[in-house]
Coordinates of C-alpha atoms and ligand atoms in Angstrom, one line a residue:
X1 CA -34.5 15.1 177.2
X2 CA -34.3 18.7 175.4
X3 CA -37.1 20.4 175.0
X4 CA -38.6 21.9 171.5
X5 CA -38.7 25.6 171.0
X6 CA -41.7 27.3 172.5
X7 CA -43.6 28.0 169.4
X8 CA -45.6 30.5 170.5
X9 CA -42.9 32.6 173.1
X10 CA -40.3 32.2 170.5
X11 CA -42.4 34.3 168.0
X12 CA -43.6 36.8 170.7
X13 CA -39.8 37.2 171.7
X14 CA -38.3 37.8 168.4
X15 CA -41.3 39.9 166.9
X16 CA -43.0 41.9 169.6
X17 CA -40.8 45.0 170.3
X18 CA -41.0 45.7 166.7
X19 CA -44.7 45.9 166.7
X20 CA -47.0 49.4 166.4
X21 CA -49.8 47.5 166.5
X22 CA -49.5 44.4 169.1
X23 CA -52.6 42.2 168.5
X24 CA -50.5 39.4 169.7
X25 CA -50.2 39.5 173.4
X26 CA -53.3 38.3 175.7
X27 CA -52.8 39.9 178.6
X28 CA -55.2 42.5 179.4
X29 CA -53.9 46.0 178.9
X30 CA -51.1 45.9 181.5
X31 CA -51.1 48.3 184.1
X32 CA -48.1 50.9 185.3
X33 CA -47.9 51.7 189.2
X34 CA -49.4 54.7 188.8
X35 CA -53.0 53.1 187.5
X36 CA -52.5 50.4 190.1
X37 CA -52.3 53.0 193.0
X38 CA -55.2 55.0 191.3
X39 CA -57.5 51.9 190.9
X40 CA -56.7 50.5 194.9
X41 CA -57.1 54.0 196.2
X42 CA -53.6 53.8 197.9
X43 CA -51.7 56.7 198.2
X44 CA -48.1 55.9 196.0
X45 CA -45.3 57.9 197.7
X46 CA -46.8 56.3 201.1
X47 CA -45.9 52.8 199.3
X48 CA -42.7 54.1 198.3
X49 CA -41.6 54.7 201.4
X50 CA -42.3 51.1 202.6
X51 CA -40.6 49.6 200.6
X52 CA -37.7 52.0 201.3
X53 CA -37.6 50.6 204.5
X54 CA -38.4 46.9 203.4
X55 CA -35.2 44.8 203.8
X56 CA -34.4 43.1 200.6
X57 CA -33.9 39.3 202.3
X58 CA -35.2 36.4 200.8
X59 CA -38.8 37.9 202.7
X60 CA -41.3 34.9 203.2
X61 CA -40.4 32.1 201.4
X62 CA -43.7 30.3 200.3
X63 CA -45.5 34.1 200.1
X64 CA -46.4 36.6 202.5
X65 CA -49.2 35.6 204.7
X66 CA -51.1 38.5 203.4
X67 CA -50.5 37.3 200.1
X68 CA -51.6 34.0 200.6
X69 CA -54.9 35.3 202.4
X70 CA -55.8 37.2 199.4
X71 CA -55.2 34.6 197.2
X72 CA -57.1 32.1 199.2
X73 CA -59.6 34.7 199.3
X74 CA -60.5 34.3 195.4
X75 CA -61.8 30.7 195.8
X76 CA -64.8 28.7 197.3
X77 CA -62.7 26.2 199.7
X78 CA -59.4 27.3 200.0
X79 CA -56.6 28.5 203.0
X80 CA -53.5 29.9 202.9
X81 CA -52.3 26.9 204.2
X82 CA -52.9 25.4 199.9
X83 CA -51.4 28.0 198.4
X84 CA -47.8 28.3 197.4
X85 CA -46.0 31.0 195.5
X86 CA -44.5 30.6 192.3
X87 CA -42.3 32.6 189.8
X88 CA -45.8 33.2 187.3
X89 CA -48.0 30.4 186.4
X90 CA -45.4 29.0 184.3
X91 CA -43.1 28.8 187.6
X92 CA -46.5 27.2 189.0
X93 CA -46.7 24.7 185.8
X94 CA -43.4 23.8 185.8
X95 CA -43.6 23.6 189.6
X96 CA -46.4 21.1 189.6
X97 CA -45.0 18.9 186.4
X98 CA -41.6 18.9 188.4
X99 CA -43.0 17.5 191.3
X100 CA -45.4 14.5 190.0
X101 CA -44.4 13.7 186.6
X102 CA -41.8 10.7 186.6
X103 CA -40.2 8.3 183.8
X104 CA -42.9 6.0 181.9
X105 CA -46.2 8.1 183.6
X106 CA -48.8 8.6 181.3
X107 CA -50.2 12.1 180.8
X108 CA -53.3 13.3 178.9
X109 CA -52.8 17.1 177.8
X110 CA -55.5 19.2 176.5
X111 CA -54.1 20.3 172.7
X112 CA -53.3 22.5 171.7
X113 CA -53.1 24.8 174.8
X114 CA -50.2 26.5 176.8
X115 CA -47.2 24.1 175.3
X116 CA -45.8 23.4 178.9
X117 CA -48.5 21.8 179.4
X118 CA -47.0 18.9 177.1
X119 CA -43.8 19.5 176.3
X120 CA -42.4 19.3 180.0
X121 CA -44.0 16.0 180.7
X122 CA -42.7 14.7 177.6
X123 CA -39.1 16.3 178.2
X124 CA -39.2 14.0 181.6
X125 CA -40.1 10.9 180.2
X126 CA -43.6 10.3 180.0
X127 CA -45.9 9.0 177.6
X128 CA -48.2 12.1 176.7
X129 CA -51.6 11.3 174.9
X130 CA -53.4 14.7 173.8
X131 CA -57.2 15.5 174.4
X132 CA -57.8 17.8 171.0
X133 CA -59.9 20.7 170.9
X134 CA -62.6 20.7 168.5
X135 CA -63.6 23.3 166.4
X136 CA -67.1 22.4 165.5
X137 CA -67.7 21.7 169.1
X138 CA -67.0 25.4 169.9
X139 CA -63.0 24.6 170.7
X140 CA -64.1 22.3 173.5
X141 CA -62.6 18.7 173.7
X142 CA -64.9 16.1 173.6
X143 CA -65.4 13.8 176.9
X144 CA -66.1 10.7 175.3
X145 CA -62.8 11.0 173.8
X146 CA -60.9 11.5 177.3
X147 CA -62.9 8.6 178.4
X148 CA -61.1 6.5 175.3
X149 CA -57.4 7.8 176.0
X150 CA -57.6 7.3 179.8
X151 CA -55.8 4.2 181.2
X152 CA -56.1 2.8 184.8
X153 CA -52.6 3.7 185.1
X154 CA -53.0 7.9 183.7
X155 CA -51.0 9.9 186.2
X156 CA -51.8 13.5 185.8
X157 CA -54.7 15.0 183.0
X158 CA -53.7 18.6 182.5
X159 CA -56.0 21.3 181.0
X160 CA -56.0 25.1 180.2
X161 CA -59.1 26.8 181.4
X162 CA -59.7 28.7 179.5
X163 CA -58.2 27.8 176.5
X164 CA -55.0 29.8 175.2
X165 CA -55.6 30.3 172.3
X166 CA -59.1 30.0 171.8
X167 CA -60.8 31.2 174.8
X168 CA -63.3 28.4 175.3
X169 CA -64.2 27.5 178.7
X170 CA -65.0 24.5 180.4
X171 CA -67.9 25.2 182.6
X172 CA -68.9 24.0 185.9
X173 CA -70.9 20.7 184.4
X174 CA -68.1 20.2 181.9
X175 CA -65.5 20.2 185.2
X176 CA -67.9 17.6 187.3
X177 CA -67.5 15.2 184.2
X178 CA -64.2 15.3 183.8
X179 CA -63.4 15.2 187.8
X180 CA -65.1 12.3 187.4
X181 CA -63.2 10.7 184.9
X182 CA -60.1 11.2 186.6
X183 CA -61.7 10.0 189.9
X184 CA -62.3 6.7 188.2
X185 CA -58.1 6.2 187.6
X186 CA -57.4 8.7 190.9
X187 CA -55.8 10.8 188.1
X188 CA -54.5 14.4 189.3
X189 CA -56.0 17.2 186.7
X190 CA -53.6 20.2 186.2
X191 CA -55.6 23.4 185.6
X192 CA -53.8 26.4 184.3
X193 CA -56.6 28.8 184.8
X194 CA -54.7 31.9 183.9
X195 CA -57.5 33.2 181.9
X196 CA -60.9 33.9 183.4
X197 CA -64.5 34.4 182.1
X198 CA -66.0 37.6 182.3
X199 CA -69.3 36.5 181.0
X200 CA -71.5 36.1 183.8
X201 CA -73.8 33.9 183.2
X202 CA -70.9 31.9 183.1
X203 CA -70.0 29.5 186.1
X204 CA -67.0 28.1 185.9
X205 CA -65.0 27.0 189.2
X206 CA -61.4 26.3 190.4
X207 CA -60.6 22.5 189.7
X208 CA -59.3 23.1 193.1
X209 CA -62.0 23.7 194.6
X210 CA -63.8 20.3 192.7
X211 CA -61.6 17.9 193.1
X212 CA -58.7 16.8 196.0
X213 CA -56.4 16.1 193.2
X214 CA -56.7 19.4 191.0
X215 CA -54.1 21.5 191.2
X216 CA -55.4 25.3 190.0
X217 CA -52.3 27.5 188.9
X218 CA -53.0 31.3 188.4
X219 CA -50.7 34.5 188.2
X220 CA -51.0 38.3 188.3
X221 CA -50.2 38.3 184.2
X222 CA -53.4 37.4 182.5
X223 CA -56.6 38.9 184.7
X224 CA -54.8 41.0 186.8
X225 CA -53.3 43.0 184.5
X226 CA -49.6 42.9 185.7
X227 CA -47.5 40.4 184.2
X228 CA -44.1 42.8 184.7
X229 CA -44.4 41.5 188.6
X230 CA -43.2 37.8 188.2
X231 CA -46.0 36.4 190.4
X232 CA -48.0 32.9 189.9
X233 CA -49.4 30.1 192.8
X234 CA -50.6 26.8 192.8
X235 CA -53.7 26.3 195.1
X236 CA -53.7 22.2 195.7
X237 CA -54.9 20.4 198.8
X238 CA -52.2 20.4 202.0
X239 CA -50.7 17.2 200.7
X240 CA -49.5 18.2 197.3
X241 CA -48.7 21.8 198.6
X242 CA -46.6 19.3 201.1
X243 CA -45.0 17.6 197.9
X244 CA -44.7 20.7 195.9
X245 CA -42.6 22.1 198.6
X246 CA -39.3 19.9 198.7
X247 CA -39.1 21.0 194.7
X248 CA -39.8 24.2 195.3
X249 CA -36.9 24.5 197.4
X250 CA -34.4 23.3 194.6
X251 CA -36.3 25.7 191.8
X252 CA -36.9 29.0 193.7
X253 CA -36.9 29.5 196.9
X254 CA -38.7 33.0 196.9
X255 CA -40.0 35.2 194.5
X256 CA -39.7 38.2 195.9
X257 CA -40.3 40.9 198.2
X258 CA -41.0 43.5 195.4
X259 CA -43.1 41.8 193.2
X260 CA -44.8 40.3 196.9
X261 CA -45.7 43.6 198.0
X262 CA -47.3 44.8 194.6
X263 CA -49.1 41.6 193.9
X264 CA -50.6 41.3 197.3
X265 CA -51.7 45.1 197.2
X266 CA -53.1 43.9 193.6
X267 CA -55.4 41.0 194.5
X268 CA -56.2 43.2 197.7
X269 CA -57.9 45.0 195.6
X270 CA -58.6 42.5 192.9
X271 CA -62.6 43.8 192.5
X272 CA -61.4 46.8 191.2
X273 CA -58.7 45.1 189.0
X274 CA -61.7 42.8 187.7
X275 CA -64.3 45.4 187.3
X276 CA -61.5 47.7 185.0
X277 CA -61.1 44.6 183.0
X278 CA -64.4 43.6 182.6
X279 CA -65.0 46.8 180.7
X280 CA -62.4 46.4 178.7
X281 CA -62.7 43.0 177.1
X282 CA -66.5 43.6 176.8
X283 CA -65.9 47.0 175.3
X284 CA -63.1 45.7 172.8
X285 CA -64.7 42.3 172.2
X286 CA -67.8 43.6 170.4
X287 CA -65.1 45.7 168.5
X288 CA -63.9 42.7 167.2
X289 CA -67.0 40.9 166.6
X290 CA -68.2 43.6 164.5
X291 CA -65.5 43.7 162.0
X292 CA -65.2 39.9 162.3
X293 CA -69.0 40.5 160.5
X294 CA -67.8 43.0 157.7
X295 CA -64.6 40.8 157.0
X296 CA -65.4 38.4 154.5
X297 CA -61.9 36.6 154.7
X298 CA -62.2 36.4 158.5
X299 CA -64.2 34.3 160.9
X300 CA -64.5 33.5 164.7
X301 CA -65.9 31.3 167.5
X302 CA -66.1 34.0 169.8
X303 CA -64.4 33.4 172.8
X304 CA -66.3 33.0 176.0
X305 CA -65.4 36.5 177.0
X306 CA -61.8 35.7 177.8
X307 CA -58.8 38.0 176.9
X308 CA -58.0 35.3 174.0
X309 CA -59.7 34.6 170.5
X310 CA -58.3 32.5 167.6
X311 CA -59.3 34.0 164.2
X312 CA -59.3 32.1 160.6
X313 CA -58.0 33.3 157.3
X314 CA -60.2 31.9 154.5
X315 CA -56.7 32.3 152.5
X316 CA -54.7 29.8 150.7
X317 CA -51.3 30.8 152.0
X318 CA -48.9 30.2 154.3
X319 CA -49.9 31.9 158.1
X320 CA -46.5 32.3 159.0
X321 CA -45.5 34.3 155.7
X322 CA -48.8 36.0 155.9
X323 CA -48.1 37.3 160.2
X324 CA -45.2 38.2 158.7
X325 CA -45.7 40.0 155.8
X326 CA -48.6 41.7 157.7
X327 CA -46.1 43.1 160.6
X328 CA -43.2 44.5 157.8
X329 CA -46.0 46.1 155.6
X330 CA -48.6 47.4 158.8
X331 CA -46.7 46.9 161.6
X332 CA -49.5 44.6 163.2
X333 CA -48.6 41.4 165.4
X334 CA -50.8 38.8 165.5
X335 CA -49.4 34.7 166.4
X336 CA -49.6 32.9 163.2
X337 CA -51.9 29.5 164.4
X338 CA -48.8 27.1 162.9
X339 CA -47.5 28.0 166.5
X340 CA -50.3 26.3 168.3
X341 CA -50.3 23.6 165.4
X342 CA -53.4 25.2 163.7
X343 CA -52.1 26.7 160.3
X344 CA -55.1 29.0 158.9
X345 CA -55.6 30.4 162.2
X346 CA -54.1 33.3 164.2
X347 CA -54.2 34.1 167.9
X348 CA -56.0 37.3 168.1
X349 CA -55.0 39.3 171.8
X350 CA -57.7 41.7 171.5
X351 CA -57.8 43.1 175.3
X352 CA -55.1 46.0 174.6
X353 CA -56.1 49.6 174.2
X354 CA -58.6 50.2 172.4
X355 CA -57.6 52.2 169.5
X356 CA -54.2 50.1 169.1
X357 CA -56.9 47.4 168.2
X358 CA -59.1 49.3 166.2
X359 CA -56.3 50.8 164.5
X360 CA -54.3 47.1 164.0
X361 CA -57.8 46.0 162.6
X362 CA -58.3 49.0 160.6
X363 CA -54.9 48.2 158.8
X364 CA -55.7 44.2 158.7
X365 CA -58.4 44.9 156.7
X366 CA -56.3 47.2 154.5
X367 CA -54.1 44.3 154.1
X368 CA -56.4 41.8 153.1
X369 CA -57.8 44.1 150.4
X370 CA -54.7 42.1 148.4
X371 CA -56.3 39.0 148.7
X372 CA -60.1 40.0 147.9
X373 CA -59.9 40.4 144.7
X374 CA -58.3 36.7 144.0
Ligands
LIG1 C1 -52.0 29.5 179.5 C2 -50.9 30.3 180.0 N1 -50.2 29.9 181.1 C3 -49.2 30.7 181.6 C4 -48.7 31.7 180.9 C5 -47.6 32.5 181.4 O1 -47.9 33.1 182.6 P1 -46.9 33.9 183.6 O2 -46.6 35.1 182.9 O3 -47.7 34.1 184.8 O4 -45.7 33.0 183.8 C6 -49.3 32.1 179.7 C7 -48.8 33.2 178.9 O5 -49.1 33.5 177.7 C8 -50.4 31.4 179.2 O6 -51.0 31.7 178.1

């Protein structure tokens, strides 16, 4: 079956070299080499050199060990031996969806969220029931509502934690709950978990690490800062690593000895990586908060300290001709919310530098002086 456009990658392709002020993009401020090297301490021309001696083969297949170590290394229960590398977490999505999703399953898919999420499982046949968000319960989907949609014969319940686009997370007691839903049907859950919480009194685990049949999936692109180096896994018990791998084969096969060497160095040193970051979305956050409070057009559920937030326009018109009217005239990119099927709203990527987003909202604001006076 074809698949729809990708609403929001489709926008952020055609729309996001042309931008001065990219408010768009939820990464947090990417890094070059030369920050990475700084940040890890490692001396840069000695790394050169390496990998001027590294032989470009195919390199380890599934990921080097030492990259699999370090990744097992960021959760509670995991071993190399459960983690399998992907081309980004949407290699690690598609790799997952690939693997389980047949003809005539049924799927529940949080909604909206990442559209892989539902899209693919649609696009190979099966019956996809979406779990809404809900705004007045702070962008969180309600359980009771899963415990309506799920069937004795649900295959797969996949989730986006935390939310893309509205940075709400499902917390550890939130997790337990729906575990156990699943565990009622022996449901797998999905978790694209691409974006993390830097709030600490936060506690919010790995579905991995809950539940047999979670599958995490996680990449270098969101928290780590580096989404130039094409790197994802899924982390999922032996037996669906074991199932994962005979699709892998036909998909992939490696992704890389480059982009293995710099991620492993990366999330050897992912404390440092984290602890840059932190500061960052705290720092730009309350940036955005505060002129969230002087804009009268403008409100937010503030995002659980995730590199995402999802802004609405108290305006009667059009998002899309308003994103775009907003990038000819100020040459700021936001993602109008029509492309996560929320018109009025707009993805907000407020985790770049700091004075690209206090100068994009300085010239919002001059934009919506337009629509103040109506
Ligand atoms: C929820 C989610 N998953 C996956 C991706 C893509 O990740 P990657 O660059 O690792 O393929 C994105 C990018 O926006 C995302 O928002």
């Amino acid at each position: 079956m074809r698949l729809p456009r990708f609403g929001v990658e489709e926008w952020l392709n055609v729309h996001e070299q042309s931008a001065r002020y990219n408010l768009a993009s939820v990464s947090i401020r990417s890094m070059a080499l030369d920050e990475l090297f700084e940040l890890t301490r490692i001396d840069g021309s000695a790394f050169f050199q390496m990998l001027q001696k590294t032989t470009l083969n195919y390199g380890w297949i599934e990921g080097s060990p030492a990259f699999k170590e370090a990744v097992a290394g960021l959760y509670e229960h995991q071993s190399s031996d459960n983690i399998l590398q992907t081309n980004g977490a949407t290699g690690a999505n598609l790799l997952a969806l690939y693997s389980l999703v047949e003809p005539g399953d049924h799927v529940i898919s949080l909604y909206p969220s990442y559209q892989q999420l539902y899209d693919i499982p649609k696009s190979f046949g099966a019956e996809v029931d979406f779990w809404s968000i809900k705004k007045e319960n702070q962008w969180l989907p309600d359980l009771d509502e899963l415990r309506q949609l799920i069937r004795p014969d649900t295959k797969l319940i996949c989730i986006n934690n935390a939310n893309n686009p509205t940075g709400a997370v499902m917390d550890r007691d939130f997790l337990l709950e729906l575990v156990d839903i699943a565990q009622s049907v022996g449901a797998y859950i999905l978790s694209d978990e691409v974006y993390k919480t830097f709030d600490d009194s936060l506690d919010v685990p790995a579905i991995c690490d809950l539940y047999d049949k979670g599958i995490s999936v996680n990449s270098l692109s969101k928290t780590y800062s580096l989404p130039g180096v094409r790197i994802g896994w899924v982390a999922a018990s032996r037996e669906l690593c074991e199932v994962f791998r005979d699709y892998r084969d036909y998909t992939l096969i490696c992704a890389g000895v480059f982009d293995d060497m710099v991620a492993t160095l990366a999330l050897q040193h992912h404390h440092a990586i984290l602890e840059r970051n932190k500061q960052l979305v705290l720092t730009n956050l309350k940036i955005l908060e505060d002129w969230v409070e002087e804009e009268p057009l403008v409100s937010l559920i503030s995002p659980a300290v995730t590199p995402t937030s999802f802004i609405q326009f108290h305006l009667d018109q059009d998002i899309e001709d308003f994103c775009l009217s907003l990038l000819k005239e100020k040459g700021v990119l936001l993602v109008p919310g029509n492309r996560f099927d929320l018109p009025g709203h707009a993805r907000l990527g407020y985790c770049c530098q700091t004075e690209v987003l206090q100068k994009g909202l300085y010239l919002l604001s001059d934009f919506l002086k337009q629509y103040s006076c109506n």
